[in-house]
JSON list of C-alpha atoms in Angstrom, two decimals:
[
{"chain": "P", "resi": 3, "resn": "MET", "atom": "CA", "xyz": [0.01, 0.05, -0.02]},
{"chain": "P", "resi": 4, "resn": "ALA", "atom": "CA", "xyz": [1.40, 3.35, -0.93]},
{"chain": "P", "resi": 5, "resn": "ARG", "atom": "CA", "xyz": [1.66, 6.19, 1.48]},
{"chain": "P", "resi": 6, "resn": "TRP", "atom": "CA", "xyz": [0.69, 9.45, -0.33]},
{"chain": "P", "resi": 7, "resn": "GLY", "atom": "CA", "xyz": [2.81, 12.55, 0.25]},
{"chain": "P", "resi": 8, "resn": "MET", "atom": "CA", "xyz": [3.87, 15.84, -1.08]},
{"chain": "P", "resi": 9, "resn": "VAL", "atom": "CA", "xyz": [6.93, 17.89, -1.01]},
{"chain": "P", "resi": 10, "resn": "ILE", "atom": "CA", "xyz": [6.62, 21.58, -1.56]},
{"chain": "P", "resi": 11, "resn": "ASP", "atom": "CA", "xyz": [9.94, 23.50, -2.62]},
{"chain": "P", "resi": 12, "resn": "LEU", "atom": "CA", "xyz": [9.79, 27.08, -1.30]},
{"chain": "P", "resi": 13, "resn": "ASN", "atom": "CA", "xyz": [12.55, 28.16, -3.64]},
{"chain": "P", "resi": 14, "resn": "ARG", "atom": "CA", "xyz": [9.98, 27.41, -6.74]},
{"chain": "P", "resi": 15, "resn": "CYS", "atom": "CA", "xyz": [6.84, 28.80, -5.03]},
{"chain": "P", "resi": 16, "resn": "ILE", "atom": "CA", "xyz": [5.97, 32.41, -6.47]},
{"chain": "P", "resi": 17, "resn": "GLY", "atom": "CA", "xyz": [2.50, 33.00, -4.53]},
{"chain": "P", "resi": 18, "resn": "CYS", "atom": "CA", "xyz": [0.52, 33.16, -7.85]},
{"chain": "P", "resi": 19, "resn": "GLU", "atom": "CA", "xyz": [-2.33, 31.14, -6.05]},
{"chain": "P", "resi": 20, "resn": "ALA", "atom": "CA", "xyz": [-3.01, 29.01, -9.01]},
{"chain": "P", "resi": 21, "resn": "CYS", "atom": "CA", "xyz": [-3.20, 26.17, -6.73]},
{"chain": "P", "resi": 22, "resn": "THR", "atom": "CA", "xyz": [-5.80, 27.63, -4.78]},
{"chain": "P", "resi": 23, "resn": "ILE", "atom": "CA", "xyz": [-7.90, 28.21, -7.80]},
{"chain": "P", "resi": 24, "resn": "ALA", "atom": "CA", "xyz": [-7.21, 24.78, -8.97]},
{"chain": "P", "resi": 25, "resn": "CYS", "atom": "CA", "xyz": [-8.22, 23.25, -5.65]},
{"chain": "P", "resi": 26, "resn": "LYS", "atom": "CA", "xyz": [-11.62, 25.20, -5.74]},
{"chain": "P", "resi": 27, "resn": "ALA", "atom": "CA", "xyz": [-12.19, 24.38, -9.38]},
{"chain": "P", "resi": 28, "resn": "GLN", "atom": "CA", "xyz": [-11.51, 20.68, -8.67]},
{"chain": "P", "resi": 29, "resn": "ASN", "atom": "CA", "xyz": [-13.37, 20.22, -5.40]},
{"chain": "P", "resi": 30, "resn": "PHE", "atom": "CA", "xyz": [-16.02, 22.63, -5.86]},
{"chain": "P", "resi": 31, "resn": "THR", "atom": "CA", "xyz": [-15.76, 24.37, -2.56]},
{"chain": "P", "resi": 32, "resn": "PRO", "atom": "CA", "xyz": [-18.44, 27.05, -1.66]},
{"chain": "P", "resi": 33, "resn": "GLU", "atom": "CA", "xyz": [-17.89, 30.74, -1.65]},
{"chain": "P", "resi": 34, "resn": "GLY", "atom": "CA", "xyz": [-15.27, 31.71, 0.99]},
{"chain": "P", "resi": 35, "resn": "VAL", "atom": "CA", "xyz": [-13.95, 28.21, 1.37]},
{"chain": "P", "resi": 36, "resn": "SER", "atom": "CA", "xyz": [-10.55, 27.43, 0.48]},
{"chain": "P", "resi": 37, "resn": "TRP", "atom": "CA", "xyz": [-8.91, 24.06, 1.71]},
{"chain": "P", "resi": 38, "resn": "LEU", "atom": "CA", "xyz": [-5.42, 25.33, 0.27]},
{"chain": "P", "resi": 39, "resn": "ARG", "atom": "CA", "xyz": [-4.17, 29.08, 0.97]},
{"chain": "P", "resi": 40, "resn": "ILE", "atom": "CA", "xyz": [-0.96, 30.92, 0.61]},
{"chain": "P", "resi": 41, "resn": "VAL", "atom": "CA", "xyz": [0.21, 32.51, 3.78]},
{"chain": "P", "resi": 42, "resn": "LYS", "atom": "CA", "xyz": [2.58, 35.47, 3.64]},
{"chain": "P", "resi": 43, "resn": "THR", "atom": "CA", "xyz": [5.56, 35.02, 5.80]},
{"chain": "P", "resi": 44, "resn": "GLU", "atom": "CA", "xyz": [8.24, 37.38, 6.86]},
{"chain": "P", "resi": 45, "resn": "VAL", "atom": "CA", "xyz": [11.95, 35.98, 6.44]},
{"chain": "P", "resi": 46, "resn": "GLY", "atom": "CA", "xyz": [15.21, 37.47, 7.47]},
{"chain": "P", "resi": 47, "resn": "GLN", "atom": "CA", "xyz": [16.53, 40.11, 9.89]},
{"chain": "P", "resi": 48, "resn": "PHE", "atom": "CA", "xyz": [16.07, 43.76, 9.61]},
{"chain": "P", "resi": 49, "resn": "PRO", "atom": "CA", "xyz": [16.92, 45.38, 7.38]},
{"chain": "P", "resi": 50, "resn": "ASN", "atom": "CA", "xyz": [17.34, 42.37, 4.94]},
{"chain": "P", "resi": 51, "resn": "VAL", "atom": "CA", "xyz": [13.81, 41.32, 5.47]},
{"chain": "P", "resi": 52, "resn": "THR", "atom": "CA", "xyz": [11.30, 40.12, 2.70]},
{"chain": "P", "resi": 53, "resn": "LYS", "atom": "CA", "xyz": [7.73, 38.38, 2.39]},
{"chain": "P", "resi": 54, "resn": "LEU", "atom": "CA", "xyz": [7.71, 34.96, 1.15]},
{"chain": "P", "resi": 55, "resn": "PRO", "atom": "CA", "xyz": [4.68, 32.87, 0.27]},
{"chain": "P", "resi": 56, "resn": "PHE", "atom": "CA", "xyz": [3.97, 29.71, 2.21]},
{"chain": "P", "resi": 57, "resn": "PRO", "atom": "CA", "xyz": [1.43, 27.25, 0.88]},
{"chain": "P", "resi": 58, "resn": "LEU", "atom": "CA", "xyz": [-0.64, 25.86, 3.73]},
{"chain": "P", "resi": 59, "resn": "GLN", "atom": "CA", "xyz": [-3.34, 23.03, 3.75]},
{"chain": "P", "resi": 60, "resn": "CYS", "atom": "CA", "xyz": [-4.13, 19.85, 5.55]},
{"chain": "P", "resi": 61, "resn": "GLN", "atom": "CA", "xyz": [-0.75, 18.15, 6.27]},
{"chain": "P", "resi": 62, "resn": "GLN", "atom": "CA", "xyz": [-2.34, 14.57, 6.08]},
{"chain": "P", "resi": 63, "resn": "CYS", "atom": "CA", "xyz": [-0.80, 13.92, 9.60]},
{"chain": "P", "resi": 64, "resn": "SER", "atom": "CA", "xyz": [0.01, 10.34, 10.24]},
{"chain": "P", "resi": 65, "resn": "LYS", "atom": "CA", "xyz": [-0.82, 11.09, 14.25]},
{"chain": "P", "resi": 66, "resn": "ALA", "atom": "CA", "xyz": [-3.64, 13.45, 13.44]},
{"chain": "P", "resi": 67, "resn": "PRO", "atom": "CA", "xyz": [-5.05, 15.53, 16.49]},
{"chain": "P", "resi": 68, "resn": "CYS", "atom": "CA", "xyz": [-8.37, 15.87, 14.50]},
{"chain": "P", "resi": 69, "resn": "VAL", "atom": "CA", "xyz": [-8.67, 11.91, 14.56]},
{"chain": "P", "resi": 70, "resn": "GLU", "atom": "CA", "xyz": [-8.10, 11.74, 18.20]},
{"chain": "P", "resi": 71, "resn": "VAL", "atom": "CA", "xyz": [-10.90, 14.18, 19.19]},
{"chain": "P", "resi": 72, "resn": "CYS", "atom": "CA", "xyz": [-13.59, 13.05, 16.89]},
{"chain": "P", "resi": 73, "resn": "PRO", "atom": "CA", "xyz": [-16.48, 11.44, 18.99]},
{"chain": "P", "resi": 74, "resn": "THR", "atom": "CA", "xyz": [-17.93, 9.60, 16.08]},
{"chain": "P", "resi": 75, "resn": "ARG", "atom": "CA", "xyz": [-14.92, 8.50, 14.47]},
{"chain": "P", "resi": 76, "resn": "ALA", "atom": "CA", "xyz": [-15.95, 10.43, 11.10]},
{"chain": "P", "resi": 77, "resn": "THR", "atom": "CA", "xyz": [-12.13, 11.75, 10.67]},
{"chain": "P", "resi": 78, "resn": "TYR", "atom": "CA", "xyz": [-9.81, 8.90, 10.18]},
{"chain": "P", "resi": 79, "resn": "VAL", "atom": "CA", "xyz": [-6.51, 8.24, 8.55]},
{"chain": "P", "resi": 80, "resn": "ARG", "atom": "CA", "xyz": [-6.83, 5.71, 5.54]},
{"chain": "P", "resi": 81, "resn": "ASP", "atom": "CA", "xyz": [-4.40, 3.02, 4.87]},
{"chain": "P", "resi": 82, "resn": "ASP", "atom": "CA", "xyz": [-2.85, 5.14, 2.14]},
{"chain": "P", "resi": 83, "resn": "GLY", "atom": "CA", "xyz": [-2.07, 7.82, 4.80]},
{"chain": "P", "resi": 84, "resn": "ILE", "atom": "CA", "xyz": [-4.86, 10.26, 3.68]},
{"chain": "P", "resi": 85, "resn": "VAL", "atom": "CA", "xyz": [-6.91, 12.00, 6.35]},
{"chain": "P", "resi": 86, "resn": "ALA", "atom": "CA", "xyz": [-10.39, 11.44, 5.36]},
{"chain": "P", "resi": 87, "resn": "VAL", "atom": "CA", "xyz": [-13.87, 12.63, 6.81]},
{"chain": "P", "resi": 88, "resn": "ASP", "atom": "CA", "xyz": [-16.86, 10.26, 6.44]},
{"chain": "P", "resi": 89, "resn": "TYR", "atom": "CA", "xyz": [-19.68, 12.97, 6.22]},
{"chain": "P", "resi": 90, "resn": "ASP", "atom": "CA", "xyz": [-22.22, 10.29, 7.02]},
{"chain": "P", "resi": 91, "resn": "LYS", "atom": "CA", "xyz": [-20.74, 10.22, 10.50]},
{"chain": "P", "resi": 92, "resn": "CYS", "atom": "CA", "xyz": [-19.79, 14.01, 11.04]},
{"chain": "P", "resi": 93, "resn": "ILE", "atom": "CA", "xyz": [-22.06, 15.45, 13.62]},
{"chain": "P", "resi": 94, "resn": "GLY", "atom": "CA", "xyz": [-20.53, 19.13, 12.86]},
{"chain": "P", "resi": 95, "resn": "CYS", "atom": "CA", "xyz": [-19.50, 19.36, 16.48]},
{"chain": "P", "resi": 96, "resn": "ARG", "atom": "CA", "xyz": [-16.17, 20.90, 15.16]},
{"chain": "P", "resi": 97, "resn": "TYR", "atom": "CA", "xyz": [-13.83, 19.58, 17.88]},
{"chain": "P", "resi": 98, "resn": "CYS", "atom": "CA", "xyz": [-11.50, 18.77, 14.90]},
{"chain": "P", "resi": 99, "resn": "ILE", "atom": "CA", "xyz": [-11.22, 22.20, 13.73]},
{"chain": "P", "resi": 100, "resn": "VAL", "atom": "CA", "xyz": [-10.14, 23.36, 17.43]},
{"chain": "P", "resi": 101, "resn": "ALA", "atom": "CA", "xyz": [-7.77, 20.50, 17.54]},
{"chain": "P", "resi": 102, "resn": "CYS", "atom": "CA", "xyz": [-6.10, 21.05, 14.18]},
{"chain": "P", "resi": 103, "resn": "PRO", "atom": "CA", "xyz": [-2.86, 23.01, 14.57]},
{"chain": "P", "resi": 104, "resn": "TYR", "atom": "CA", "xyz": [-2.85, 24.04, 10.86]},
{"chain": "P", "resi": 105, "resn": "GLY", "atom": "CA", "xyz": [-6.24, 25.77, 10.54]},
{"chain": "P", "resi": 106, "resn": "ALA", "atom": "CA", "xyz": [-6.99, 23.45, 7.55]},
{"chain": "P", "resi": 107, "resn": "ARG", "atom": "CA", "xyz": [-10.45, 22.47, 8.03]},
{"chain": "P", "resi": 108, "resn": "THR", "atom": "CA", "xyz": [-13.71, 24.42, 7.38]},
{"chain": "P", "resi": 109, "resn": "PHE", "atom": "CA", "xyz": [-17.37, 24.34, 8.46]},
{"chain": "P", "resi": 110, "resn": "ASP", "atom": "CA", "xyz": [-20.46, 25.53, 6.58]},
{"chain": "P", "resi": 111, "resn": "ASP", "atom": "CA", "xyz": [-23.56, 25.96, 8.72]},
{"chain": "P", "resi": 112, "resn": "LYS", "atom": "CA", "xyz": [-25.69, 26.70, 5.76]},
{"chain": "P", "resi": 113, "resn": "VAL", "atom": "CA", "xyz": [-25.68, 26.19, 1.88]},
{"chain": "P", "resi": 114, "resn": "THR", "atom": "CA", "xyz": [-24.68, 29.30, 0.12]},
{"chain": "P", "resi": 115, "resn": "THR", "atom": "CA", "xyz": [-24.29, 30.32, -3.48]},
{"chain": "P", "resi": 116, "resn": "TYR", "atom": "CA", "xyz": [-21.78, 32.93, -4.95]},
{"chain": "P", "resi": 117, "resn": "PHE", "atom": "CA", "xyz": [-24.62, 35.18, -6.09]},
{"chain": "P", "resi": 118, "resn": "PRO", "atom": "CA", "xyz": [-28.07, 36.16, -4.46]},
{"chain": "P", "resi": 119, "resn": "ALA", "atom": "CA", "xyz": [-29.95, 35.24, -7.81]},
{"chain": "P", "resi": 120, "resn": "GLY", "atom": "CA", "xyz": [-28.95, 31.63, -7.55]},
{"chain": "P", "resi": 121, "resn": "LYS", "atom": "CA", "xyz": [-26.60, 28.90, -8.47]},
{"chain": "P", "resi": 122, "resn": "THR", "atom": "CA", "xyz": [-24.06, 29.48, -11.40]},
{"chain": "P", "resi": 123, "resn": "GLU", "atom": "CA", "xyz": [-23.69, 26.85, -14.12]},
{"chain": "P", "resi": 124, "resn": "PHE", "atom": "CA", "xyz": [-20.57, 25.66, -12.10]},
{"chain": "P", "resi": 125, "resn": "GLU", "atom": "CA", "xyz": [-22.51, 25.25, -8.80]},
{"chain": "P", "resi": 126, "resn": "SER", "atom": "CA", "xyz": [-25.38, 23.45, -10.60]},
{"chain": "P", "resi": 127, "resn": "PHE", "atom": "CA", "xyz": [-22.81, 20.99, -12.28]},
{"chain": "P", "resi": 128, "resn": "ALA", "atom": "CA", "xyz": [-20.91, 20.79, -8.62]},
{"chain": "P", "resi": 129, "resn": "ALA", "atom": "CA", "xyz": [-24.26, 19.62, -7.20]},
{"chain": "P", "resi": 130, "resn": "GLY", "atom": "CA", "xyz": [-24.27, 16.18, -8.94]},
{"chain": "P", "resi": 131, "resn": "PHE", "atom": "CA", "xyz": [-20.56, 15.69, -10.07]},
{"chain": "P", "resi": 132, "resn": "THR", "atom": "CA", "xyz": [-20.42, 12.36, -8.43]},
{"chain": "P", "resi": 133, "resn": "ASP", "atom": "CA", "xyz": [-22.68, 9.50, -7.53]},
{"chain": "P", "resi": 134, "resn": "ASP", "atom": "CA", "xyz": [-19.89, 6.93, -6.47]},
{"chain": "P", "resi": 135, "resn": "PRO", "atom": "CA", "xyz": [-20.67, 6.10, -2.93]},
{"chain": "P", "resi": 136, "resn": "ASP", "atom": "CA", "xyz": [-17.08, 5.17, -2.19]},
{"chain": "P", "resi": 137, "resn": "GLN", "atom": "CA", "xyz": [-16.04, 8.45, -3.15]},
{"chain": "P", "resi": 138, "resn": "THR", "atom": "CA", "xyz": [-18.94, 10.52, -1.37]},
{"chain": "P", "resi": 139, "resn": "LYS", "atom": "CA", "xyz": [-17.48, 8.86, 1.83]},
{"chain": "P", "resi": 140, "resn": "VAL", "atom": "CA", "xyz": [-14.59, 11.46, 1.44]},
{"chain": "P", "resi": 141, "resn": "LEU", "atom": "CA", "xyz": [-15.94, 13.84, -1.22]},
{"chain": "P", "resi": 142, "resn": "PRO", "atom": "CA", "xyz": [-19.49, 14.26, -1.20]},
{"chain": "P", "resi": 143, "resn": "ALA", "atom": "CA", "xyz": [-21.73, 14.53, -4.14]},
{"chain": "P", "resi": 144, "resn": "ARG", "atom": "CA", "xyz": [-22.79, 18.04, -3.12]},
{"chain": "P", "resi": 145, "resn": "HIS", "atom": "CA", "xyz": [-21.37, 20.30, -0.42]},
{"chain": "P", "resi": 146, "resn": "GLN", "atom": "CA", "xyz": [-23.83, 20.03, 2.32]},
{"chain": "P", "resi": 147, "resn": "SER", "atom": "CA", "xyz": [-24.21, 22.31, 5.42]},
{"chain": "P", "resi": 148, "resn": "GLY", "atom": "CA", "xyz": [-23.28, 20.85, 9.04]},
{"chain": "P", "resi": 149, "resn": "VAL", "atom": "CA", "xyz": [-20.35, 18.91, 8.24]},
{"chain": "P", "resi": 150, "resn": "VAL", "atom": "CA", "xyz": [-16.47, 19.70, 8.52]},
{"chain": "P", "resi": 151, "resn": "GLU", "atom": "CA", "xyz": [-14.55, 19.53, 5.12]},
{"chain": "P", "resi": 152, "resn": "LYS", "atom": "CA", "xyz": [-10.85, 19.51, 4.21]},
{"chain": "P", "resi": 153, "resn": "CYS", "atom": "CA", "xyz": [-8.12, 18.96, 1.56]},
{"chain": "P", "resi": 154, "resn": "VAL", "atom": "CA", "xyz": [-8.10, 14.93, 0.85]},
{"chain": "P", "resi": 155, "resn": "PHE", "atom": "CA", "xyz": [-5.22, 15.16, -1.78]},
{"chain": "P", "resi": 156, "resn": "CYS", "atom": "CA", "xyz": [-7.94, 15.13, -4.58]},
{"chain": "P", "resi": 157, "resn": "VAL", "atom": "CA", "xyz": [-8.63, 11.34, -3.43]},
{"chain": "P", "resi": 158, "resn": "GLN", "atom": "CA", "xyz": [-11.06, 11.15, -5.98]},
{"chain": "P", "resi": 159, "resn": "LYS", "atom": "CA", "xyz": [-8.53, 11.80, -8.71]},
{"chain": "P", "resi": 160, "resn": "ILE", "atom": "CA", "xyz": [-5.89, 9.33, -7.17]},
{"chain": "P", "resi": 161, "resn": "GLU", "atom": "CA", "xyz": [-8.46, 6.50, -7.00]},
{"chain": "P", "resi": 162, "resn": "SER", "atom": "CA", "xyz": [-10.06, 6.93, -10.50]},
{"chain": "P", "resi": 163, "resn": "GLY", "atom": "CA", "xyz": [-6.38, 7.19, -11.80]},
{"chain": "P", "resi": 164, "resn": "LEU", "atom": "CA", "xyz": [-5.30, 4.06, -10.03]},
{"chain": "P", "resi": 165, "resn": "ALA", "atom": "CA", "xyz": [-8.30, 2.17, -11.33]},
{"chain": "P", "resi": 166, "resn": "ALA", "atom": "CA", "xyz": [-7.29, 3.16, -14.99]},
{"chain": "P", "resi": 167, "resn": "GLY", "atom": "CA", "xyz": [-3.73, 1.94, -14.34]},
{"chain": "P", "resi": 168, "resn": "LEU", "atom": "CA", "xyz": [-2.25, 5.48, -13.92]},
{"chain": "P", "resi": 169, "resn": "THR", "atom": "CA", "xyz": [0.46, 6.37, -11.51]},
{"chain": "P", "resi": 170, "resn": "PRO", "atom": "CA", "xyz": [-0.22, 9.21, -8.85]},
{"chain": "P", "resi": 171, "resn": "GLY", "atom": "CA", "xyz": [2.49, 12.01, -9.19]},
{"chain": "P", "resi": 172, "resn": "VAL", "atom": "CA", "xyz": [3.45, 10.82, -12.62]},
{"chain": "P", "resi": 173, "resn": "ASP", "atom": "CA", "xyz": [0.20, 10.86, -14.80]},
{"chain": "P", "resi": 174, "resn": "ALA", "atom": "CA", "xyz": [-1.73, 14.36, -14.36]},
{"chain": "P", "resi": 175, "resn": "ALA", "atom": "CA", "xyz": [-5.09, 12.83, -14.25]},
{"chain": "P", "resi": 176, "resn": "ALA", "atom": "CA", "xyz": [-4.31, 10.72, -11.08]},
{"chain": "P", "resi": 177, "resn": "THR", "atom": "CA", "xyz": [-2.38, 13.77, -9.32]},
{"chain": "P", "resi": 178, "resn": "PRO", "atom": "CA", "xyz": [-3.76, 16.40, -7.06]},
{"chain": "P", "resi": 179, "resn": "ALA", "atom": "CA", "xyz": [-5.02, 19.39, -8.79]},
{"chain": "P", "resi": 180, "resn": "CYS", "atom": "CA", "xyz": [-2.70, 21.79, -7.04]},
{"chain": "P", "resi": 181, "resn": "VAL", "atom": "CA", "xyz": [0.37, 19.85, -8.18]},
{"chain": "P", "resi": 182, "resn": "VAL", "atom": "CA", "xyz": [-0.58, 19.73, -11.78]},
{"chain": "P", "resi": 183, "resn": "THR", "atom": "CA", "xyz": [-1.38, 23.42, -11.92]},
{"chain": "P", "resi": 184, "resn": "CYS", "atom": "CA", "xyz": [1.77, 24.55, -10.06]},
{"chain": "P", "resi": 185, "resn": "ILE", "atom": "CA", "xyz": [3.39, 26.78, -12.94]},
{"chain": "P", "resi": 186, "resn": "GLY", "atom": "CA", "xyz": [6.83, 27.01, -10.88]},
{"chain": "P", "resi": 187, "resn": "GLY", "atom": "CA", "xyz": [7.00, 23.19, -10.40]},
{"chain": "P", "resi": 188, "resn": "SER", "atom": "CA", "xyz": [7.27, 23.63, -6.68]},
{"chain": "P", "resi": 189, "resn": "ARG", "atom": "CA", "xyz": [5.02, 20.60, -5.87]},
{"chain": "P", "resi": 190, "resn": "VAL", "atom": "CA", "xyz": [6.07, 16.96, -6.05]},
{"chain": "P", "resi": 191, "resn": "PHE", "atom": "CA", "xyz": [3.69, 14.30, -5.04]},
{"chain": "P", "resi": 192, "resn": "GLY", "atom": "CA", "xyz": [3.68, 10.49, -4.81]},
{"chain": "P", "resi": 193, "resn": "ASP", "atom": "CA", "xyz": [4.53, 7.50, -2.65]},
{"chain": "P", "resi": 194, "resn": "LEU", "atom": "CA", "xyz": [6.61, 8.42, 0.34]},
{"chain": "P", "resi": 195, "resn": "ASP", "atom": "CA", "xyz": [7.37, 4.76, 0.90]},
{"chain": "P", "resi": 196, "resn": "ASP", "atom": "CA", "xyz": [8.73, 4.08, -2.56]},
{"chain": "P", "resi": 197, "resn": "PRO", "atom": "CA", "xyz": [12.51, 5.01, -2.25]},
{"chain": "P", "resi": 198, "resn": "ASN", "atom": "CA", "xyz": [12.83, 5.43, -5.92]},
{"chain": "P", "resi": 199, "resn": "SER", "atom": "CA", "xyz": [9.97, 7.90, -6.12]},
{"chain": "P", "resi": 200, "resn": "ALA", "atom": "CA", "xyz": [10.40, 11.73, -6.71]},
{"chain": "P", "resi": 201, "resn": "VAL", "atom": "CA", "xyz": [8.73, 12.72, -3.81]},
{"chain": "P", "resi": 202, "resn": "SER", "atom": "CA", "xyz": [10.71, 10.21, -1.39]},
{"chain": "P", "resi": 203, "resn": "ARG", "atom": "CA", "xyz": [13.94, 11.69, -2.73]},
{"chain": "P", "resi": 204, "resn": "LYS", "atom": "CA", "xyz": [12.85, 15.12, -2.29]},
{"chain": "P", "resi": 205, "resn": "ALA", "atom": "CA", "xyz": [11.56, 14.38, 1.21]},
{"chain": "P", "resi": 206, "resn": "ALA", "atom": "CA", "xyz": [15.11, 13.06, 2.01]},
{"chain": "P", "resi": 207, "resn": "SER", "atom": "CA", "xyz": [16.93, 16.15, 0.64]},
{"chain": "P", "resi": 208, "resn": "PRO", "atom": "CA", "xyz": [19.28, 17.97, 3.32]},
{"chain": "P", "resi": 209, "resn": "GLY", "atom": "CA", "xyz": [17.19, 20.60, 5.01]},
{"chain": "P", "resi": 210, "resn": "ALA", "atom": "CA", "xyz": [13.65, 19.16, 4.17]},
{"chain": "P", "resi": 211, "resn": "TYR", "atom": "CA", "xyz": [11.22, 19.54, 7.20]},
{"chain": "P", "resi": 212, "resn": "ARG", "atom": "CA", "xyz": [7.72, 19.04, 8.10]},
{"chain": "P", "resi": 213, "resn": "PHE", "atom": "CA", "xyz": [5.59, 22.19, 9.46]},
{"chain": "P", "resi": 214, "resn": "HIS", "atom": "CA", "xyz": [5.57, 22.24, 13.22]},
{"chain": "P", "resi": 215, "resn": "GLU", "atom": "CA", "xyz": [7.16, 18.93, 13.78]},
{"chain": "P", "resi": 216, "resn": "GLU", "atom": "CA", "xyz": [7.36, 19.63, 17.39]},
{"chain": "P", "resi": 217, "resn": "TYR", "atom": "CA", "xyz": [3.44, 18.93, 17.67]},
{"chain": "P", "resi": 218, "resn": "GLY", "atom": "CA", "xyz": [4.60, 15.17, 17.01]},
{"chain": "P", "resi": 219, "resn": "THR", "atom": "CA", "xyz": [1.75, 14.96, 14.28]},
{"chain": "P", "resi": 220, "resn": "GLU", "atom": "CA", "xyz": [4.03, 13.43, 11.73]},
{"chain": "P", "resi": 221, "resn": "PRO", "atom": "CA", "xyz": [2.62, 15.32, 8.59]},
{"chain": "P", "resi": 222, "resn": "ASN", "atom": "CA", "xyz": [3.09, 13.62, 4.95]},
{"chain": "P", "resi": 223, "resn": "ILE", "atom": "CA", "xyz": [3.76, 17.01, 3.48]},
{"chain": "P", "resi": 224, "resn": "TYR", "atom": "CA", "xyz": [7.43, 18.21, 3.49]},
{"chain": "P", "resi": 225, "resn": "TYR", "atom": "CA", "xyz": [8.93, 21.42, 2.76]},
{"chain": "P", "resi": 226, "resn": "LEU", "atom": "CA", "xyz": [12.24, 22.57, 1.20]},
{"chain": "P", "resi": 227, "resn": "PRO", "atom": "CA", "xyz": [13.35, 25.72, 2.68]},
{"chain": "P", "resi": 228, "resn": "VAL", "atom": "CA", "xyz": [14.35, 28.96, 0.87]},
{"chain": "P", "resi": 229, "resn": "ARG", "atom": "CA", "xyz": [18.07, 28.88, 0.44]},
{"chain": "P", "resi": 230, "resn": "THR", "atom": "CA", "xyz": [18.81, 32.52, 0.33]},
{"chain": "P", "resi": 231, "resn": "VAL", "atom": "CA", "xyz": [17.21, 35.74, 1.09]},
{"chain": "P", "resi": 232, "resn": "ALA", "atom": "CA", "xyz": [18.22, 38.72, -0.88]}
]
């Protein structure tokens, strides 16, 4: 069984937010909801200080605090390392939002549309984009109110790609949308347990780190630090 993970090279990220838009388009997230965001961070010491983009999303923790606090076991870690949410079990208590140290989860208390006049064509399409009962366990056929949602590494692409004999991280149709759309090539995705995979080699690079490792969450997303600051 693969353990899916990602490496984000901060030297290549230009903060264009194409990944954010790709995530919304792929997962049909509602207005104001972004599972992936770019945080501006300040790096350096005065007077040599600059602001750099830092991509942040669910870190797909192996020891996820959200899993530990979920009273209904709606949040769980899959065998492939993806932290998923079973929306049939989620009661919207939002304990997981409080427990997540990365601010990666969102909750909608009502169904909203982008415009008061009603659904756009995009929203209407999103309302029925999958009827697969297996996929709706982690990505619902429609965004519903009263449940917590988050990034799931575009698991619907991974699973459909694997079924078609494709390789996640190599074939675009089986790879998370944020990785495919990154114009700077800052994101690498694949099987962290495969020592020959590009993502595994990147994760073993000198200086590679996981965000807030001191929390003991053991994320499956690694970052390559900025080498120099002008």
